[in-house]
Tab-separated table of C-alpha atoms and ligand atoms in Angstrom:
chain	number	residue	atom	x	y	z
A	1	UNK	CA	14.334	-31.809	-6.518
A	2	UNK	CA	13.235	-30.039	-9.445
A	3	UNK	CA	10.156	-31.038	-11.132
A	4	UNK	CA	9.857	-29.823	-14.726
A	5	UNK	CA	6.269	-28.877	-14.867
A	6	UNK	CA	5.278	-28.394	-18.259
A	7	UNK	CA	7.227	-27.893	-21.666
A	8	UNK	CA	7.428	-24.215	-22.105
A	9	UNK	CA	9.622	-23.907	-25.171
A	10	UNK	CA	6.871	-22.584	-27.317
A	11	UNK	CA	6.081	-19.470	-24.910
A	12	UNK	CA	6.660	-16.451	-26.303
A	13	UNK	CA	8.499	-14.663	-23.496
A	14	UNK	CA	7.205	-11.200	-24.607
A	15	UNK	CA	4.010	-11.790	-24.567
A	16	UNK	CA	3.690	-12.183	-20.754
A	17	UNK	CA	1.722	-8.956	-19.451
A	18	UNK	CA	1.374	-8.293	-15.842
A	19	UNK	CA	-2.518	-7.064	-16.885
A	20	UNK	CA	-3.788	-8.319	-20.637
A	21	UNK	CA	-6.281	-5.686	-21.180
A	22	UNK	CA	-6.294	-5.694	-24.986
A	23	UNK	CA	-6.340	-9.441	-24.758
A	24	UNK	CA	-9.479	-9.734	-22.922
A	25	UNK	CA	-10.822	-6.802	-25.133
A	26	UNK	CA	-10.237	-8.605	-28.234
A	27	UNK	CA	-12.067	-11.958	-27.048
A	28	UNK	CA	-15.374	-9.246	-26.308
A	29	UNK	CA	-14.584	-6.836	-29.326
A	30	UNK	CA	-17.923	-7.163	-30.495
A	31	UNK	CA	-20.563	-6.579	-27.530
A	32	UNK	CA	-18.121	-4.197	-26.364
A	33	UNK	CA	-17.763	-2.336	-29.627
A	34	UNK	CA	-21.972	-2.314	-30.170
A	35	UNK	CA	-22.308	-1.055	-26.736
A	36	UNK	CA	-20.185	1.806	-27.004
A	37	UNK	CA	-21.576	2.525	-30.256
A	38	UNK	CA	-24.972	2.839	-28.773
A	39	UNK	CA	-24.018	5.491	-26.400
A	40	UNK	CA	-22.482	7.480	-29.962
A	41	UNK	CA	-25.991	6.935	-31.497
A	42	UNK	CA	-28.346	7.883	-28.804
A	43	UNK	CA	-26.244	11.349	-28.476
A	44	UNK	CA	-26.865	10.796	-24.546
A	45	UNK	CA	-23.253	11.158	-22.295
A	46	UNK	CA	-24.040	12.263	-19.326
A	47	UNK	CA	-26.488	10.360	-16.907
A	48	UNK	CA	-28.711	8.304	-18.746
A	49	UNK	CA	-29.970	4.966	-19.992
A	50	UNK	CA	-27.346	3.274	-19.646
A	51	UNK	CA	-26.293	4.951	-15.923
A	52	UNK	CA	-29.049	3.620	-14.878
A	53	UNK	CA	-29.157	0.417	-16.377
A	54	UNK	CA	-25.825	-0.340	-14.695
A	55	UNK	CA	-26.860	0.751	-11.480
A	56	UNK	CA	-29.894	-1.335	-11.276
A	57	UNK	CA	-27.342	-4.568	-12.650
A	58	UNK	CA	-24.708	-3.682	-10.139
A	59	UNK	CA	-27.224	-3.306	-7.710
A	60	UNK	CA	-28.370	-7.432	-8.462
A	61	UNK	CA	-25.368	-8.767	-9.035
A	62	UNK	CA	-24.172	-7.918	-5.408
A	63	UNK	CA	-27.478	-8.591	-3.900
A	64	UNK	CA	-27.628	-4.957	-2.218
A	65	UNK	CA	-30.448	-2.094	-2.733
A	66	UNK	CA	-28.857	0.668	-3.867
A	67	UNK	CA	-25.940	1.618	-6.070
A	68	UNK	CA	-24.959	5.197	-6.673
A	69	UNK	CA	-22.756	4.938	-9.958
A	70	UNK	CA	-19.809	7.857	-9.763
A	71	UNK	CA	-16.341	9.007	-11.285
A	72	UNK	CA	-13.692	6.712	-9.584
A	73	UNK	CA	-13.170	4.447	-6.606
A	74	UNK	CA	-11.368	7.468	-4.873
A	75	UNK	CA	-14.834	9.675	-5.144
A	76	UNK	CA	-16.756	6.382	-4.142
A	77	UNK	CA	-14.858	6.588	-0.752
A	78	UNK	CA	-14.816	10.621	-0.270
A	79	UNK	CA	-18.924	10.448	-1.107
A	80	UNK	CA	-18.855	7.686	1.329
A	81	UNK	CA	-17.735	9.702	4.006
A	82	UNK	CA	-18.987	12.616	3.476
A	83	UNK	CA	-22.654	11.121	3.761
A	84	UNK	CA	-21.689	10.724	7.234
A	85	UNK	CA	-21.631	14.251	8.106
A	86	UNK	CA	-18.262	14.258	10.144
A	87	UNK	CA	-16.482	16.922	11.678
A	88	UNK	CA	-12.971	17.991	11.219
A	89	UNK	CA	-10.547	15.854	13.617
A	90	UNK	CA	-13.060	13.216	13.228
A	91	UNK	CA	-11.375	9.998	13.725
A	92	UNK	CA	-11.642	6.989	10.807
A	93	UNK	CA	-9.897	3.917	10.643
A	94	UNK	CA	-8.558	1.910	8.090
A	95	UNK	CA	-4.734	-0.659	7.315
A	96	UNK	CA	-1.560	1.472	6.314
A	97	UNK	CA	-0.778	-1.353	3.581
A	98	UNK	CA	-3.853	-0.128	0.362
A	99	UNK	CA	-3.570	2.185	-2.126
A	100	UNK	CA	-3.334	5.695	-1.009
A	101	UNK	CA	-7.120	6.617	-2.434
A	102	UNK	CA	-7.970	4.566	0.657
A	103	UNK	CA	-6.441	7.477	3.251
A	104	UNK	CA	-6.202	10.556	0.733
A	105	UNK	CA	-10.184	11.073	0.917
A	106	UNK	CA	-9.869	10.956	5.214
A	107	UNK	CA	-7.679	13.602	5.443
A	108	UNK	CA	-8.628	15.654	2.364
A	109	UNK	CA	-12.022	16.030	4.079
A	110	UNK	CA	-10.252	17.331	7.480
A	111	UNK	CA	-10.511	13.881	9.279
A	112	UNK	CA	-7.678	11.713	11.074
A	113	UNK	CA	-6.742	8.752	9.888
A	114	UNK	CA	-6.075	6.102	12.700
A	115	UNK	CA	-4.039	3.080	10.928
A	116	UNK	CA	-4.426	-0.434	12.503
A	117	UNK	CA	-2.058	-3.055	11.801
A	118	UNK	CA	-2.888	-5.869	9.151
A	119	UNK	CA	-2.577	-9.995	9.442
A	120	UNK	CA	0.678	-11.365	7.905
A	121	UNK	CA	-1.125	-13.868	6.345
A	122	UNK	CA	-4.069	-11.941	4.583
A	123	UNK	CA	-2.765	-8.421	4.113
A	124	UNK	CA	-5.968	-7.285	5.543
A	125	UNK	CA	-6.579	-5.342	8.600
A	126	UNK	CA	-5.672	-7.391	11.953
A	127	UNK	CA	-9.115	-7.352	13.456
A	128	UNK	CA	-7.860	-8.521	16.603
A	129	UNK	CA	-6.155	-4.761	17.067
A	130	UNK	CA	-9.172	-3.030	15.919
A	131	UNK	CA	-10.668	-2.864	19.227
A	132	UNK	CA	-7.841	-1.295	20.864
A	133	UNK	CA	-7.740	1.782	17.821
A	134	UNK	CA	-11.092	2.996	19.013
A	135	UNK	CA	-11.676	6.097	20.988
A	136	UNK	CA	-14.291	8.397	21.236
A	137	UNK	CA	-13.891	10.695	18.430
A	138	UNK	CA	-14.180	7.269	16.422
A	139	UNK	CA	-16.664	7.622	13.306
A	140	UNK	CA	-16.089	5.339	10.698
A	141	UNK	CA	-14.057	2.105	9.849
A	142	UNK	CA	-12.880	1.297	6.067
A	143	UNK	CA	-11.548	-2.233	6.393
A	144	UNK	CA	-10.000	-2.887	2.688
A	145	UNK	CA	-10.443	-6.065	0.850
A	146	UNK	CA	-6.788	-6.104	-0.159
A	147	UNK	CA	-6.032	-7.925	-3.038
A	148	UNK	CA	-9.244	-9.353	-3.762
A	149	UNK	CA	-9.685	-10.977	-0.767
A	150	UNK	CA	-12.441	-10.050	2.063
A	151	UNK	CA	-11.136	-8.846	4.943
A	152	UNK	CA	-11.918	-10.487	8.126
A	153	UNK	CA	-15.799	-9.247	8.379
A	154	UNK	CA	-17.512	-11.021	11.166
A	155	UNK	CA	-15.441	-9.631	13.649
A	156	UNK	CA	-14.792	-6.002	12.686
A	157	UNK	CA	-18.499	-5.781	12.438
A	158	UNK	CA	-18.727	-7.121	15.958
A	159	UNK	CA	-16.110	-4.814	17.093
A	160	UNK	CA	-18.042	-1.654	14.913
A	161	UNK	CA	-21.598	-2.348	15.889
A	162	UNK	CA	-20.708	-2.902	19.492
A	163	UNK	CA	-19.351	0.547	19.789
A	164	UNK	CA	-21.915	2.164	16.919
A	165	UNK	CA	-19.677	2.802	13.777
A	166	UNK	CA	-20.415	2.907	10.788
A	167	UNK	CA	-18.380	0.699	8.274
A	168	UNK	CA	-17.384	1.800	4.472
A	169	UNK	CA	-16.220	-1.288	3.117
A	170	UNK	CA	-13.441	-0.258	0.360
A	171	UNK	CA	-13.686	-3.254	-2.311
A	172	UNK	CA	-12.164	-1.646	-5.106
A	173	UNK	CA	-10.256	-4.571	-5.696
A	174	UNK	CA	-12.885	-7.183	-4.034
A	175	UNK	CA	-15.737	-6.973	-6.719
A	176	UNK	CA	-17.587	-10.419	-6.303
A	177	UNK	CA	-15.506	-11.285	-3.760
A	178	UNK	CA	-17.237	-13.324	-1.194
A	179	UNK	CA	-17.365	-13.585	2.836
A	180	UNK	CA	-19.223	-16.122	5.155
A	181	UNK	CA	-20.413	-14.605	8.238
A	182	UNK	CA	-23.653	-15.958	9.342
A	183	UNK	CA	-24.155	-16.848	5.622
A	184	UNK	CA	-22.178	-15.684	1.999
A	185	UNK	CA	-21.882	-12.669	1.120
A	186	UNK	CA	-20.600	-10.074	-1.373
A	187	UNK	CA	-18.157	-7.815	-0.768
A	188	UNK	CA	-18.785	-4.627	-0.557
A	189	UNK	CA	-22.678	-5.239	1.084
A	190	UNK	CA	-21.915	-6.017	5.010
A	191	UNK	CA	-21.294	-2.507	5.659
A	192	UNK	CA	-22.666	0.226	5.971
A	193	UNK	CA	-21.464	1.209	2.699
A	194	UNK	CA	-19.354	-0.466	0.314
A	195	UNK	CA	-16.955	1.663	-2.280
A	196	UNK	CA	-15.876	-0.216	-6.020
A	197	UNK	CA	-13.680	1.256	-8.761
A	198	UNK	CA	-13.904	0.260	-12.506
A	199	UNK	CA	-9.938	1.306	-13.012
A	200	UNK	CA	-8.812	-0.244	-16.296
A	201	UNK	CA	-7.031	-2.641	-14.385
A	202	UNK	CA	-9.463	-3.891	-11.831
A	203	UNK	CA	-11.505	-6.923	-11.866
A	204	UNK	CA	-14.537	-5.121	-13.904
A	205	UNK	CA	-12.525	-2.330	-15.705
A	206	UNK	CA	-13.570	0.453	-17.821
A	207	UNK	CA	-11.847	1.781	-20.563
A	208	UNK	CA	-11.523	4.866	-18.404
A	209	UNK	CA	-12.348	5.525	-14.988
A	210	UNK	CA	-15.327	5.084	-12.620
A	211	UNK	CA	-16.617	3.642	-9.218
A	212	UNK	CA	-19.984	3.143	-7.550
A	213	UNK	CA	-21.114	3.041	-4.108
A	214	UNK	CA	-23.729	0.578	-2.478
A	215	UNK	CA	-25.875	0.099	0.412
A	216	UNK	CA	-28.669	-0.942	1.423
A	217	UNK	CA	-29.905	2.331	3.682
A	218	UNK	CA	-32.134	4.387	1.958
A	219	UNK	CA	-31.500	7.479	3.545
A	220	UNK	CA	-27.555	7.478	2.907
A	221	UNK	CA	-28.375	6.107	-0.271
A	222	UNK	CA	-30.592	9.875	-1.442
A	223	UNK	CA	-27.911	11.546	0.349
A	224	UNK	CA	-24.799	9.984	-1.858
A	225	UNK	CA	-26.816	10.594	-5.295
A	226	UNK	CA	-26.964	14.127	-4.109
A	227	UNK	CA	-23.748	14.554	-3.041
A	228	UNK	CA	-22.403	13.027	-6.431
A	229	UNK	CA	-24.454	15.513	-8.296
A	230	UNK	CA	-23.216	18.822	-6.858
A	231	UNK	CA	-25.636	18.188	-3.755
A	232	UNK	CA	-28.743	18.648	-5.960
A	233	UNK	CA	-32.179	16.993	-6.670
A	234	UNK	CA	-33.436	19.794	-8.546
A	235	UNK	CA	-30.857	21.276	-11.270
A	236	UNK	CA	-29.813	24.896	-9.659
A	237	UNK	CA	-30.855	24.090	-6.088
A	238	UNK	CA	-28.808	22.844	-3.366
A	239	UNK	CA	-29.357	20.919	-0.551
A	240	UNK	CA	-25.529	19.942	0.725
A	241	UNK	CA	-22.436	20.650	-0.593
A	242	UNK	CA	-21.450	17.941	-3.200
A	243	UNK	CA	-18.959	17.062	-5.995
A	244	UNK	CA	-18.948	16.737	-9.979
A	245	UNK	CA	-18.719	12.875	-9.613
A	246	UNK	CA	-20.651	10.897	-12.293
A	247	UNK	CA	-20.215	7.744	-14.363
A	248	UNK	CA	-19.662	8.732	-18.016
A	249	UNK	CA	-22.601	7.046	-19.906
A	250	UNK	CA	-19.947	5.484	-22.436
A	251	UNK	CA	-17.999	3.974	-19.214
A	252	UNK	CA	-21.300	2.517	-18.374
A	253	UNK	CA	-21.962	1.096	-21.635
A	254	UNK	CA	-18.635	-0.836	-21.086
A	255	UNK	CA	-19.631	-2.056	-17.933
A	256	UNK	CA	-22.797	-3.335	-18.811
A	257	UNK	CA	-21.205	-5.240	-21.345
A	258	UNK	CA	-18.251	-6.710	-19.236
A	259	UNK	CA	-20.787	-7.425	-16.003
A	260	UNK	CA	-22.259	-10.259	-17.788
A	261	UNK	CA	-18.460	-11.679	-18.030
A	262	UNK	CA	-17.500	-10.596	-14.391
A	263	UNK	CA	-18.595	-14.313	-13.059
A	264	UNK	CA	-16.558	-15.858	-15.635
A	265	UNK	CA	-13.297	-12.993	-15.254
A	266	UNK	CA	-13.559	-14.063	-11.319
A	267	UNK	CA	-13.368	-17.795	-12.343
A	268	UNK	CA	-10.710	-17.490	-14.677
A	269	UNK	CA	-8.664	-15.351	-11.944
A	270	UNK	CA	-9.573	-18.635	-9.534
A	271	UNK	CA	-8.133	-21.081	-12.024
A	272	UNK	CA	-4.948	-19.393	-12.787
A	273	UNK	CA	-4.377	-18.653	-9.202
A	274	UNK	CA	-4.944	-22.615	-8.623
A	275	UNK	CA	-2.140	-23.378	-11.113
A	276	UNK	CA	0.497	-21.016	-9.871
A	277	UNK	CA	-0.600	-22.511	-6.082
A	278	UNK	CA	0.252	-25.919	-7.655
A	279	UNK	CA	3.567	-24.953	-10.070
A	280	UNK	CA	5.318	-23.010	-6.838
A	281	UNK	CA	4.151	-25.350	-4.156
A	282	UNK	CA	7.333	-26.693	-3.640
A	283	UNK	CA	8.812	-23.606	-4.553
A	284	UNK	CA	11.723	-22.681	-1.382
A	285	UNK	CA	11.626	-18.883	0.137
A	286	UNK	CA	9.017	-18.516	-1.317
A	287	UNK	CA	5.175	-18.079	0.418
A	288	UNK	CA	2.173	-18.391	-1.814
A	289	UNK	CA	-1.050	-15.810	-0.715
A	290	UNK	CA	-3.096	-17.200	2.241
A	291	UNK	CA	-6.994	-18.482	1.401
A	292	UNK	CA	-9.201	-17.531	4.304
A	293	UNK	CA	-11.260	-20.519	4.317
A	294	UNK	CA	-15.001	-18.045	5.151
A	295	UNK	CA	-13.616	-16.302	2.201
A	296	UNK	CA	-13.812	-16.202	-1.697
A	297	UNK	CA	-10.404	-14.259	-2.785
A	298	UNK	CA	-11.122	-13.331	-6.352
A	299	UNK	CA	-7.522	-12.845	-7.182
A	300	UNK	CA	-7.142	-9.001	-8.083
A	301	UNK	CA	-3.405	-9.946	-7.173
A	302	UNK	CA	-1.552	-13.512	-6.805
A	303	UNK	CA	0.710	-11.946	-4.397
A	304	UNK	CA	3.550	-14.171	-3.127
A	305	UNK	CA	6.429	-13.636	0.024
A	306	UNK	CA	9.556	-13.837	-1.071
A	307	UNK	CA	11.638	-14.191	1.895
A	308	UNK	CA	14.328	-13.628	0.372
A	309	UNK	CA	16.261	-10.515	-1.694
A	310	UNK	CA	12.615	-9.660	-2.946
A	311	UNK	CA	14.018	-7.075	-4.911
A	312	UNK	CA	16.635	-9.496	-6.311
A	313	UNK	CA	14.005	-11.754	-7.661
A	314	UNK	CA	12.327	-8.949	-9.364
A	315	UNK	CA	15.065	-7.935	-11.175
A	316	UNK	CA	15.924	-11.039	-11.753
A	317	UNK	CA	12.339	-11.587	-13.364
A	318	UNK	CA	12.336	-8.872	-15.283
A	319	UNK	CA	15.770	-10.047	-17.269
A	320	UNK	CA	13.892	-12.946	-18.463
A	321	UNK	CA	10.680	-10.355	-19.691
A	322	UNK	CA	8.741	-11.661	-16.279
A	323	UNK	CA	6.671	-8.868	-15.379
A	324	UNK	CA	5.859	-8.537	-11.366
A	325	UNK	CA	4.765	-5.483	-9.775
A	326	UNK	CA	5.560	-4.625	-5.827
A	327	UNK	CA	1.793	-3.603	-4.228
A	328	UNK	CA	3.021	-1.947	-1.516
A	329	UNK	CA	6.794	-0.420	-1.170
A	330	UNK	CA	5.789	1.376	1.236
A	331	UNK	CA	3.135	1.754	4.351
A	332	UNK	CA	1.082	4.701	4.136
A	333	UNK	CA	2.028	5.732	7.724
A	334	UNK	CA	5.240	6.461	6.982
A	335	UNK	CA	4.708	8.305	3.416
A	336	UNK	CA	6.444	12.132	3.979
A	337	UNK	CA	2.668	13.302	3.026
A	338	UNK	CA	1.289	11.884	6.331
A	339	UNK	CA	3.503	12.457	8.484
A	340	UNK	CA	1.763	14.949	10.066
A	341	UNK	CA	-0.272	12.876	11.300
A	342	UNK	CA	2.573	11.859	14.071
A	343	UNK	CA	3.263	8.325	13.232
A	344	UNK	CA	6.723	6.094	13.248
A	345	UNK	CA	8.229	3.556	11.508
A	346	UNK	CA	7.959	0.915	14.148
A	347	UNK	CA	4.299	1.716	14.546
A	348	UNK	CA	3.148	-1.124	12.386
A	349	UNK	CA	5.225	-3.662	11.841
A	350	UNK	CA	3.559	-6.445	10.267
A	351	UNK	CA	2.209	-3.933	7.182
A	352	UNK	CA	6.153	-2.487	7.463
A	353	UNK	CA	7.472	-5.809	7.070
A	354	UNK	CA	4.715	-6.809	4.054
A	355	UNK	CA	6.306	-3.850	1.963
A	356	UNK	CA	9.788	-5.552	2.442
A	357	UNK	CA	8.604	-9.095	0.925
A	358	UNK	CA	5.415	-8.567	-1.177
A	359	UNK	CA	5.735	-9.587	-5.289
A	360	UNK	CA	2.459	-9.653	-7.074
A	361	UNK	CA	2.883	-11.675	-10.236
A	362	UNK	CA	1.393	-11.288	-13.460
A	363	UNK	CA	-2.174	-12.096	-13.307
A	364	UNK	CA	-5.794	-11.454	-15.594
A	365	UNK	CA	-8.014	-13.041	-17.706
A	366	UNK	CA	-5.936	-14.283	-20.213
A	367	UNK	CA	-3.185	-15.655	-18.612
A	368	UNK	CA	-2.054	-19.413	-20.417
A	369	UNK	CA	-1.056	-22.478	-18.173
A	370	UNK	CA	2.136	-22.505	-20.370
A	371	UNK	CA	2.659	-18.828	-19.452
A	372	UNK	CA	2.396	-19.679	-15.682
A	373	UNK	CA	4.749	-23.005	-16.367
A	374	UNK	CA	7.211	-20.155	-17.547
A	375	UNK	CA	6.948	-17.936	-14.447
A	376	UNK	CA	6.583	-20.879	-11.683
A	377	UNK	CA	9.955	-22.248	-13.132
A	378	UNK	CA	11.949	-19.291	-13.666
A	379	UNK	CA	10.927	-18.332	-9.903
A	380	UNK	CA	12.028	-21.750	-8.458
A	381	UNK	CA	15.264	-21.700	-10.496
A	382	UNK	CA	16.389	-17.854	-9.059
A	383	UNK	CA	14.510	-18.740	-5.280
A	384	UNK	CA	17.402	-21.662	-5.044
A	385	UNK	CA	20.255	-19.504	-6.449
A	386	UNK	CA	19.308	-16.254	-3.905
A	387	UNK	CA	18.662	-18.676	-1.296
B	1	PLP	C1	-8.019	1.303	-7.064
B	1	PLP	C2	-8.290	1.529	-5.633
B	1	PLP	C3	-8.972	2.663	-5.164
B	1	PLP	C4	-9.286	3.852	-6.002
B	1	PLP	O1	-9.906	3.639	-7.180
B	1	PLP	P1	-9.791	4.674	-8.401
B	1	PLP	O2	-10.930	4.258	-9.269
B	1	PLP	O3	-8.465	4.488	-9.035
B	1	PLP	O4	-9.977	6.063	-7.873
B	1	PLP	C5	-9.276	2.732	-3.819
B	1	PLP	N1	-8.896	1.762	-2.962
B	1	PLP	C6	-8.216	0.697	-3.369
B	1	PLP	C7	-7.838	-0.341	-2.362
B	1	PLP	C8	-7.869	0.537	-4.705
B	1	PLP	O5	-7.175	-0.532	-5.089
């Protein structure tokens, strides 16, 4: 039985966007504008007021001590690690279904990456295989907060502390994202260390890139900012070898305008991930993303299952100007890059599997009920005729 859901005649089919970054832009034109201008006028780019400013924000909004502002979520991870002083062949684990940035930084610094499967239901590693991943050359875990939702924390952090390892929490797409171990928390701070990236596209986005790093360990905390800054306290003498990875002061500006919206970008991301919940319930070969209960998914992606002819329905989508994206095609473990690294297709089925019937649909700030109408219907009309 079909219900009709809502009238979408008037929806301009075009207009759908699988990420409405001018949208949002235009609603905030005018902080955004006078804080960019700011940065022009005080002639300061590098470093600076409002660097710091951001840090210090970040730093409260996530309830954590320290935040080490840098270049990109994929620095935020390498500075990570390399804080931890590890040794080529070093072993550091982490899911085969993220984005690559996740993996690139473990071997680019010489270390192996050891993949553990993920939950079907979450896309997040499995943390009931964790245990069994770990051997002695073990050093660090990067659980990733897939999606936007946490990753099952309470029990990888059992797992890690019982055997001593260190966790880098990768929340690049988890920012405000929210777990509850023995009480709430944000993502990103039950870690060690927690990595963000301010990618256009994420849930806080520059207009360019960047990415910060938290914790709440003071010592790691002096080591990142030196490591960010070429390894130096003192300008032309170095302590550790570091990187050229800072936070352009215009980025920041942008940030510290958009931070004071990030509460209400996370509940707009909640409502319209509500209403496609409700327009596809009913919806056949089709399965809508899993809510960990102990978790607050803050909808970076509303990815569905189709379960059938995925790529069919795409297409299919995209006839009728319905943007959806596929996040992943393909596990990491079995990318030609890393194959080196001696895994098999087989290895990990679940995340193997995933890539075969993931379909993120559109989904941002702007999205319109009548938008979502649009996509819920067209999706239940082409799930009964591929069915
Ligand atoms: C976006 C992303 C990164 C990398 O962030 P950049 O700012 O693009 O370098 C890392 N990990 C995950 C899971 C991401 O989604």
């Amino acid at each position: 039985m079909t219900k009709r859901i809502i009238n979408f005649t008037f929806v301009r089919m075009d207009d759908i966007k699988m990420v409405d970054l001018t949208g949002q832009y235009l609603r905030l034109k005018k902080e955004i504008d006078a804080s960019i201008q700011s940065v022009l006028d005080s002639g300061i780019f590098i470093k600076g007021p409002e660097v710091s400013a951001f840090a210090g924000r970040l730093g409260r909004f996530l309830d954590v001590e320290h935040v080490i502002p840098c270049a990109n979520g994929t620095d935020a991870l390498q500075i990570a690690l390399m804080a931890l002083d590890l040794n080529p062949g070093d072993e550091v684990i982490t899911t085969p279904f993220t984005f690559i940035a996740t993996v690139e930084v473990i071997a680019l610094l010489g270390l192996k990456p050891v993949f553990v499967d993920i939950d079907a239901a979450t896309f997040n590693m499995d943390p009931e295989k964790l245990e069994a991943a770990i051997t002695d050359r073990t050093r660090a875990i990067i659980p990733v907060h897939l999606f936007g939702q946490s990753a099952a924390m309470s029990k990888i952090i059992e797992v890690a502390d019982s055997h001593g390892i260190p966790i880098i929490e990768d929340a690049a797409q988890a920012i405000g994202a929210e777990y509850k171990g023995s009480s709430w928390q944000k993502c990103g701070t039950m870690g060690t260390m927690g990595t963000f990236s301010f990618f256009p596209s994420k849930n806080l986005g520059a207009y360019g890139d960047g990415g910060a790093i938290c914790t709440n360990d003071p010592d790691l905390a002096r080591k990142m900012k030196l490591i960010a800054n070429h390894g130096s306290k003192d300008k032309y003498y170095y302590e550790t070898v570091g990187m050229n990875s800072r936070l352009d002061a215009i980025q920041a500006a942008i940030l510290n305008a958009k931070l004071d919206h990030l509460e209400d970008f996370i509940r707009r991301r909640i409502v319209a991930a509500d209403r496609y919940d409700r327009f596809l319930a009913d919806c056949p070969s089709v399965a809508l993303p899993s809510r960990d209960e102990n978790a607050r998914h803050v909808f970076h992606q509303y990815t569905i299952k189709v379960l059938e002819n995925r790529d069919g329905m795409k297409d299919a989508l995209a006839k009728r100007h319905i943007p959806s994206a596929v996040y992943y095609p393909k596990p990491l473990h079995t990318q030609k890059a890393y194959l080196a690294y001696g895994y098999n297709a087989g290895d990990f089925p679940i995340a193997e599997k995933s890539c075969d019937l993931v379909l993120s649909l559109p989904m941002h700030t702007e999205l319109t009920e009548a938008q979502q109408a649009f996509i819920a219907e067209n999706i239940i009309v082409l799930s009964k005729s591929i069915e």
